[in-house]
Coordinates of N, CA and C and ligand atoms in Angstrom, one line a residue:
M60 N -2.5 -31.1 -35.4 CA -1.2 -31.3 -35.8 C -0.8 -32.8 -35.6
Y61 N 0.0 -33.3 -36.5 CA 0.4 -34.7 -36.2 C 1.9 -34.7 -36.5
G62 N 2.5 -35.8 -36.2 CA 4.0 -36.0 -36.4 C 4.7 -36.1 -35.1
A63 N 6.0 -36.1 -35.2 CA 6.9 -36.3 -34.0 C 7.4 -35.0 -33.4
D64 N 7.7 -35.0 -32.1 CA 8.3 -33.9 -31.4 C 9.7 -33.7 -31.8
G65 N 10.4 -34.8 -32.0 CA 11.8 -34.8 -32.2 C 12.4 -36.2 -31.9
I66 N 13.7 -36.3 -32.0 CA 14.3 -37.6 -31.7 C 14.3 -37.8 -30.2
H67 N 13.7 -39.0 -29.8 CA 13.7 -39.3 -28.4 C 14.9 -40.1 -28.0
H68 N 15.3 -41.1 -28.8 CA 16.6 -41.8 -28.5 C 17.0 -42.4 -29.8
I69 N 18.3 -42.8 -29.7 CA 18.9 -43.5 -30.8 C 19.3 -44.9 -30.3
G70 N 18.9 -46.0 -30.9 CA 19.1 -47.3 -30.5 C 20.3 -47.9 -31.1
I71 N 21.3 -48.4 -30.4 CA 22.5 -49.0 -30.9 C 22.6 -50.5 -30.4
A72 N 22.8 -51.4 -31.3 CA 22.9 -52.8 -30.9 C 24.3 -53.1 -30.5
V73 N 24.5 -53.7 -29.4 CA 25.8 -54.0 -28.9 C 25.8 -55.5 -28.3
R74 N 27.0 -56.0 -28.2 CA 27.1 -57.4 -27.6 C 27.1 -57.3 -26.1
D75 N 27.8 -56.3 -25.5 CA 28.0 -56.2 -24.1 C 27.7 -54.8 -23.6
L76 N 26.6 -54.8 -22.8 CA 26.1 -53.5 -22.3 C 27.1 -52.7 -21.5
D77 N 27.8 -53.4 -20.6 CA 28.7 -52.7 -19.7 C 29.9 -52.2 -20.5
E78 N 30.4 -53.0 -21.4 CA 31.6 -52.5 -22.2 C 31.1 -51.3 -23.1
A79 N 30.0 -51.4 -23.6 CA 29.5 -50.3 -24.5 C 29.2 -49.1 -23.7
A80 N 28.7 -49.2 -22.5 CA 28.4 -48.0 -21.7 C 29.7 -47.3 -21.3
E81 N 30.7 -48.1 -21.0 CA 32.0 -47.5 -20.7 C 32.6 -46.8 -21.9
R82 N 32.4 -47.4 -23.1 CA 32.9 -46.8 -24.3 C 32.2 -45.5 -24.6
Y83 N 30.9 -45.4 -24.4 CA 30.2 -44.2 -24.7 C 30.5 -43.1 -23.6
A84 N 30.8 -43.6 -22.4 CA 31.3 -42.6 -21.4 C 32.6 -41.9 -21.8
L85 N 33.5 -42.7 -22.4 CA 34.7 -42.2 -22.9 C 34.5 -41.3 -24.1
L86 N 33.7 -41.8 -25.0 CA 33.6 -41.1 -26.3 C 32.9 -39.8 -26.2
I87 N 31.8 -39.7 -25.5 CA 31.0 -38.5 -25.4 C 30.5 -38.1 -24.0
G88 N 31.0 -38.8 -23.0 CA 30.6 -38.5 -21.7 C 29.2 -38.9 -21.3
A89 N 28.6 -39.8 -22.0 CA 27.3 -40.2 -21.7 C 27.3 -41.1 -20.4
R90 N 26.2 -40.9 -19.6 CA 26.1 -41.6 -18.4 C 24.9 -42.5 -18.4
V91 N 25.0 -43.7 -17.8 CA 23.8 -44.6 -17.7 C 22.9 -44.0 -16.7
R92 N 21.6 -43.8 -17.1 CA 20.6 -43.4 -16.1 C 19.6 -44.4 -15.8
A93 N 19.5 -45.5 -16.6 CA 18.6 -46.6 -16.3 C 19.0 -47.8 -17.0
R94 N 18.6 -48.9 -16.5 CA 18.7 -50.2 -17.2 C 17.4 -50.9 -17.1
D95 N 17.2 -51.8 -18.1 CA 16.0 -52.5 -18.2 C 16.2 -53.8 -19.0
A96 N 15.4 -54.8 -18.8 CA 15.4 -56.0 -19.6 C 14.0 -56.4 -19.8
A97 N 13.7 -56.9 -21.0 CA 12.4 -57.4 -21.4 C 12.5 -58.8 -21.9
E98 N 12.1 -59.8 -21.1 CA 12.2 -61.2 -21.5 C 11.4 -61.4 -22.8
G99 N 10.3 -60.8 -22.9 CA 9.4 -61.0 -24.0 C 10.0 -60.5 -25.3
L100 N 10.8 -59.5 -25.2 CA 11.5 -58.9 -26.4 C 12.9 -59.6 -26.6
G101 N 13.4 -60.3 -25.6 CA 14.7 -60.9 -25.6 C 15.8 -59.9 -25.6
T102 N 15.5 -58.7 -24.9 CA 16.4 -57.6 -25.0 C 16.8 -57.0 -23.6
A103 N 18.1 -56.8 -23.4 CA 18.5 -56.0 -22.3 C 18.9 -54.6 -22.8
A104 N 18.8 -53.6 -22.0 CA 19.1 -52.3 -22.5 C 19.6 -51.4 -21.4
A105 N 20.4 -50.4 -21.8 CA 20.9 -49.3 -20.9 C 20.5 -48.0 -21.6
E106 N 20.0 -47.1 -20.8 CA 19.6 -45.8 -21.3 C 20.7 -44.8 -20.9
L107 N 21.3 -44.1 -21.8 CA 22.4 -43.2 -21.5 C 22.0 -41.8 -21.8
E108 N 22.4 -40.9 -21.0 CA 22.1 -39.5 -21.3 C 23.3 -38.6 -21.4
T109 N 23.2 -37.5 -22.1 CA 24.2 -36.5 -22.1 C 23.4 -35.2 -21.6
P110 N 24.2 -34.1 -21.3 CA 23.5 -33.0 -20.8 C 22.3 -32.4 -21.6
S111 N 22.4 -32.5 -22.9 CA 21.3 -32.1 -23.7 C 21.3 -33.0 -24.9
G112 N 20.2 -33.1 -25.6 CA 20.1 -33.9 -26.8 C 19.4 -35.3 -26.5
P113 N 19.2 -36.1 -27.5 CA 18.5 -37.3 -27.3 C 19.2 -38.3 -26.5
L114 N 18.5 -39.3 -25.9 CA 19.1 -40.4 -25.2 C 19.7 -41.3 -26.1
L115 N 20.7 -42.1 -25.6 CA 21.2 -43.3 -26.3 C 20.6 -44.5 -25.7
E116 N 20.1 -45.5 -26.5 CA 19.6 -46.7 -25.9 C 20.5 -47.8 -26.4
L117 N 21.3 -48.4 -25.6 CA 22.1 -49.5 -26.0 C 21.3 -50.8 -25.8
V118 N 21.2 -51.6 -26.8 CA 20.4 -52.8 -26.7 C 21.3 -54.0 -26.9
A119 N 21.1 -55.0 -26.1 CA 21.9 -56.2 -26.2 C 21.0 -57.4 -26.1
P120 N 21.3 -58.5 -26.8 CA 20.4 -59.6 -26.9 C 20.4 -60.5 -25.6
L121 N 19.3 -61.1 -25.3 CA 19.3 -62.1 -24.2 C 19.5 -63.5 -24.7
G122 N 19.6 -63.6 -26.0 CA 19.9 -64.9 -26.7 C 20.0 -64.7 -28.2
E123 N 20.6 -65.8 -28.8 CA 20.9 -65.6 -30.2 C 19.7 -65.6 -31.1
E124 N 18.6 -66.2 -30.6 CA 17.4 -66.3 -31.5 C 16.4 -65.1 -31.2
T125 N 16.9 -64.1 -30.5 CA 16.1 -62.9 -30.3 C 16.2 -61.9 -31.5
P126 N 15.4 -60.9 -31.6 CA 15.5 -60.0 -32.7 C 16.9 -59.3 -32.7
V127 N 17.3 -58.8 -31.5 CA 18.7 -58.2 -31.5 C 19.8 -59.2 -31.7
G128 N 19.6 -60.4 -31.3 CA 20.6 -61.5 -31.5 C 20.7 -61.7 -33.0
K129 N 19.6 -61.8 -33.7 CA 19.7 -62.0 -35.1 C 20.3 -60.8 -35.9
F130 N 19.9 -59.6 -35.4 CA 20.5 -58.4 -36.0 C 22.0 -58.4 -35.9
L131 N 22.5 -58.8 -34.7 CA 24.0 -58.8 -34.5 C 24.6 -59.9 -35.4
A132 N 24.0 -61.0 -35.5 CA 24.6 -62.1 -36.3 C 24.7 -61.7 -37.8
K133 N 23.7 -60.9 -38.2 CA 23.6 -60.6 -39.6 C 24.4 -59.3 -40.0
R134 N 24.4 -58.3 -39.1 CA 24.9 -57.0 -39.4 C 26.0 -56.6 -38.4
G135 N 26.2 -57.3 -37.3 CA 27.2 -56.8 -36.3 C 26.7 -55.7 -35.5
E136 N 27.5 -55.2 -34.6 CA 27.1 -54.0 -33.8 C 26.9 -52.8 -34.7
G137 N 26.0 -51.9 -34.2 CA 25.8 -50.7 -34.9 C 24.4 -50.1 -34.7
M138 N 24.1 -49.1 -35.5 CA 22.8 -48.4 -35.4 C 21.7 -49.4 -35.6
H139 N 20.8 -49.4 -34.7 CA 19.7 -50.3 -34.7 C 18.3 -49.6 -35.0
H140 N 18.0 -48.5 -34.4 CA 16.8 -47.8 -34.6 C 16.9 -46.4 -34.2
V141 N 16.0 -45.6 -34.8 CA 15.8 -44.2 -34.3 C 14.4 -44.1 -33.8
A142 N 14.3 -43.5 -32.6 CA 13.0 -43.3 -31.9 C 12.6 -41.9 -31.9
Y143 N 11.4 -41.6 -32.3 CA 10.8 -40.3 -32.3 C 9.7 -40.2 -31.2
G144 N 9.7 -39.1 -30.5 CA 8.6 -38.9 -29.5 C 7.4 -38.4 -30.2
V145 N 6.2 -38.9 -29.8 CA 5.0 -38.4 -30.3 C 4.0 -38.1 -29.1
Q146 N 3.2 -37.1 -29.3 CA 2.3 -36.7 -28.2 C 1.1 -37.8 -28.0
D147 N 0.7 -38.4 -29.1 CA -0.5 -39.3 -29.0 C -0.2 -40.5 -29.9
I148 N 0.4 -41.5 -29.3 CA 0.8 -42.7 -30.1 C -0.4 -43.4 -30.7
D149 N -1.5 -43.5 -30.0 CA -2.6 -44.2 -30.6 C -3.1 -43.5 -31.8
A150 N -3.2 -42.2 -31.8 CA -3.6 -41.4 -33.0 C -2.6 -41.6 -34.1
E151 N -1.3 -41.6 -33.8 CA -0.3 -41.7 -34.8 C -0.3 -43.0 -35.5
V152 N -0.5 -44.1 -34.7 CA -0.5 -45.4 -35.3 C -1.7 -45.6 -36.2
R153 N -2.9 -45.1 -35.7 CA -4.1 -45.1 -36.5 C -3.9 -44.4 -37.9
R154 N -3.3 -43.2 -37.8 CA -3.0 -42.4 -38.9 C -2.1 -43.1 -39.9
L155 N -1.1 -43.7 -39.4 CA -0.1 -44.4 -40.3 C -0.7 -45.6 -41.0
L156 N -1.5 -46.4 -40.2 CA -2.2 -47.5 -40.8 C -3.2 -47.1 -41.9
A157 N -3.9 -46.0 -41.6 CA -4.8 -45.5 -42.6 C -4.1 -45.1 -43.8
A158 N -2.9 -44.6 -43.7 CA -2.1 -44.2 -44.9 C -1.4 -45.3 -45.6
G159 N -1.6 -46.6 -45.0 CA -1.1 -47.7 -45.7 C 0.4 -48.0 -45.4
V160 N 0.9 -47.4 -44.3 CA 2.3 -47.6 -43.9 C 2.4 -49.0 -43.2
E161 N 3.5 -49.7 -43.6 CA 3.7 -51.0 -43.0 C 4.3 -50.9 -41.6
M162 N 3.5 -51.4 -40.6 CA 3.9 -51.3 -39.2 C 4.3 -52.6 -38.7
I163 N 5.3 -52.7 -37.9 CA 5.7 -53.9 -37.2 C 4.6 -54.1 -36.0
D164 N 4.3 -53.0 -35.4 CA 3.2 -53.0 -34.3 C 2.0 -52.3 -34.8
E165 N 0.9 -53.0 -35.0 CA -0.3 -52.3 -35.5 C -1.1 -51.7 -34.3
E166 N -0.6 -52.0 -33.1 CA -1.1 -51.4 -31.9 C 0.1 -51.0 -31.0
P167 N 0.0 -49.9 -30.3 CA 1.1 -49.6 -29.4 C 1.2 -50.7 -28.3
R168 N 2.4 -50.9 -27.9 CA 2.6 -51.9 -26.8 C 3.6 -51.3 -25.8
S169 N 3.8 -52.0 -24.7 CA 4.8 -51.5 -23.7 C 6.2 -52.0 -24.1
G170 N 7.0 -51.0 -24.1 CA 8.4 -51.2 -24.5 C 9.4 -51.1 -23.4
L171 N 10.6 -50.9 -23.7 CA 11.6 -50.8 -22.6 C 11.4 -49.5 -21.8
F172 N 11.8 -49.5 -20.6 CA 11.8 -48.3 -19.7 C 10.4 -47.7 -19.5
G173 N 9.4 -48.6 -19.6 CA 8.0 -48.2 -19.3 C 7.4 -47.4 -20.4
H174 N 8.0 -47.3 -21.5 CA 7.4 -46.4 -22.6 C 6.3 -47.2 -23.3
R175 N 5.3 -46.5 -23.8 CA 4.4 -47.1 -24.8 C 5.0 -46.8 -26.2
V176 N 5.2 -47.8 -27.0 CA 5.9 -47.7 -28.3 C 5.2 -48.4 -29.4
A177 N 5.6 -48.1 -30.6 CA 5.2 -48.8 -31.8 C 6.3 -48.7 -32.8
F178 N 6.6 -49.8 -33.5 CA 7.7 -49.8 -34.5 C 7.1 -49.7 -35.9
I179 N 7.8 -48.9 -36.7 CA 7.4 -48.8 -38.1 C 8.4 -49.7 -38.9
H180 N 8.0 -50.5 -39.9 CA 8.8 -51.4 -40.6 C 9.9 -50.6 -41.4
P181 N 11.1 -51.1 -41.4 CA 12.2 -50.4 -42.1 C 11.9 -50.2 -43.6
D182 N 11.1 -51.1 -44.2 CA 10.8 -51.0 -45.6 C 9.9 -49.7 -45.9
A183 N 9.3 -49.2 -44.8 CA 8.4 -48.0 -45.0 C 9.2 -46.8 -44.6
A184 N 10.5 -46.9 -44.2 CA 11.2 -45.8 -43.7 C 12.6 -45.7 -44.2
G185 N 12.8 -46.0 -45.5 CA 14.1 -45.9 -46.1 C 15.2 -46.8 -45.5
G186 N 14.7 -48.0 -45.0 CA 15.7 -49.0 -44.5 C 16.0 -48.7 -43.1
V187 N 15.4 -47.8 -42.4 CA 15.7 -47.5 -41.0 C 14.5 -48.0 -40.1
L188 N 14.9 -48.8 -39.1 CA 13.8 -49.2 -38.1 C 13.5 -48.0 -37.3
V189 N 12.2 -47.6 -37.3 CA 11.7 -46.4 -36.6 C 10.8 -46.8 -35.5
E190 N 11.1 -46.2 -34.3 CA 10.3 -46.5 -33.1 C 9.6 -45.2 -32.8
L191 N 8.3 -45.3 -32.5 CA 7.5 -44.1 -32.0 C 7.4 -44.3 -30.5
V192 N 7.6 -43.3 -29.7 CA 7.5 -43.3 -28.2 C 6.5 -42.3 -27.8
H193 N 5.5 -42.8 -27.0 CA 4.5 -41.9 -26.5 C 5.1 -41.0 -25.5
T194 N 5.0 -39.7 -25.7 CA 5.6 -38.7 -24.7 C 4.6 -37.8 -24.2
G195 N 3.3 -37.9 -24.7 CA 2.3 -37.0 -24.2 C 1.6 -37.5 -23.0
G196 N 0.6 -36.8 -22.6 CA -0.2 -37.2 -21.4 C -1.1 -38.3 -21.7
A197 N -2.2 -38.3 -21.0 CA -3.2 -39.4 -21.1 C -3.6 -39.5 -22.6
S198 N -3.8 -40.7 -23.1 CA -4.2 -40.9 -24.4 C -5.7 -40.5 -24.6
H199 N -6.0 -39.9 -25.7 CA -7.4 -39.6 -26.0 C -8.2 -40.7 -26.6
G200 N -7.6 -41.9 -26.6 CA -8.3 -43.1 -27.1 C -8.4 -43.2 -28.5
Ligands
LIG371 CO1 14.2 -47.8 -28.6

């Protein structure tokens, strides 16, 4: 079997993590369960949870010339990406590359919150930036 388990998280681009976390607490009762920042990605993030359902990942830029900074300048705050959990990210990335799918990451890399991730180019996914998150056990290489 191949494919995704389901939605792992929804990524939302925001200018201010604290303000956005407070807003989502008010709107849907979501609570911050972790924060992270990745200098290499130029991104700070807060992971919010609700009692059931996917996580929310609020992403804010560490500078204007970062990917999220450019996204905000061009499109403003809003939906940034949808992340799907997969059992074996190495196998999924190989399968997608073999199928000719345009990937941003041709190899899985370490993403926010310690996840192994790979991004699929929006042009290959109906204009949506798609993130795959490894949720399975040890990789089978
Ligand atoms: Co994400």
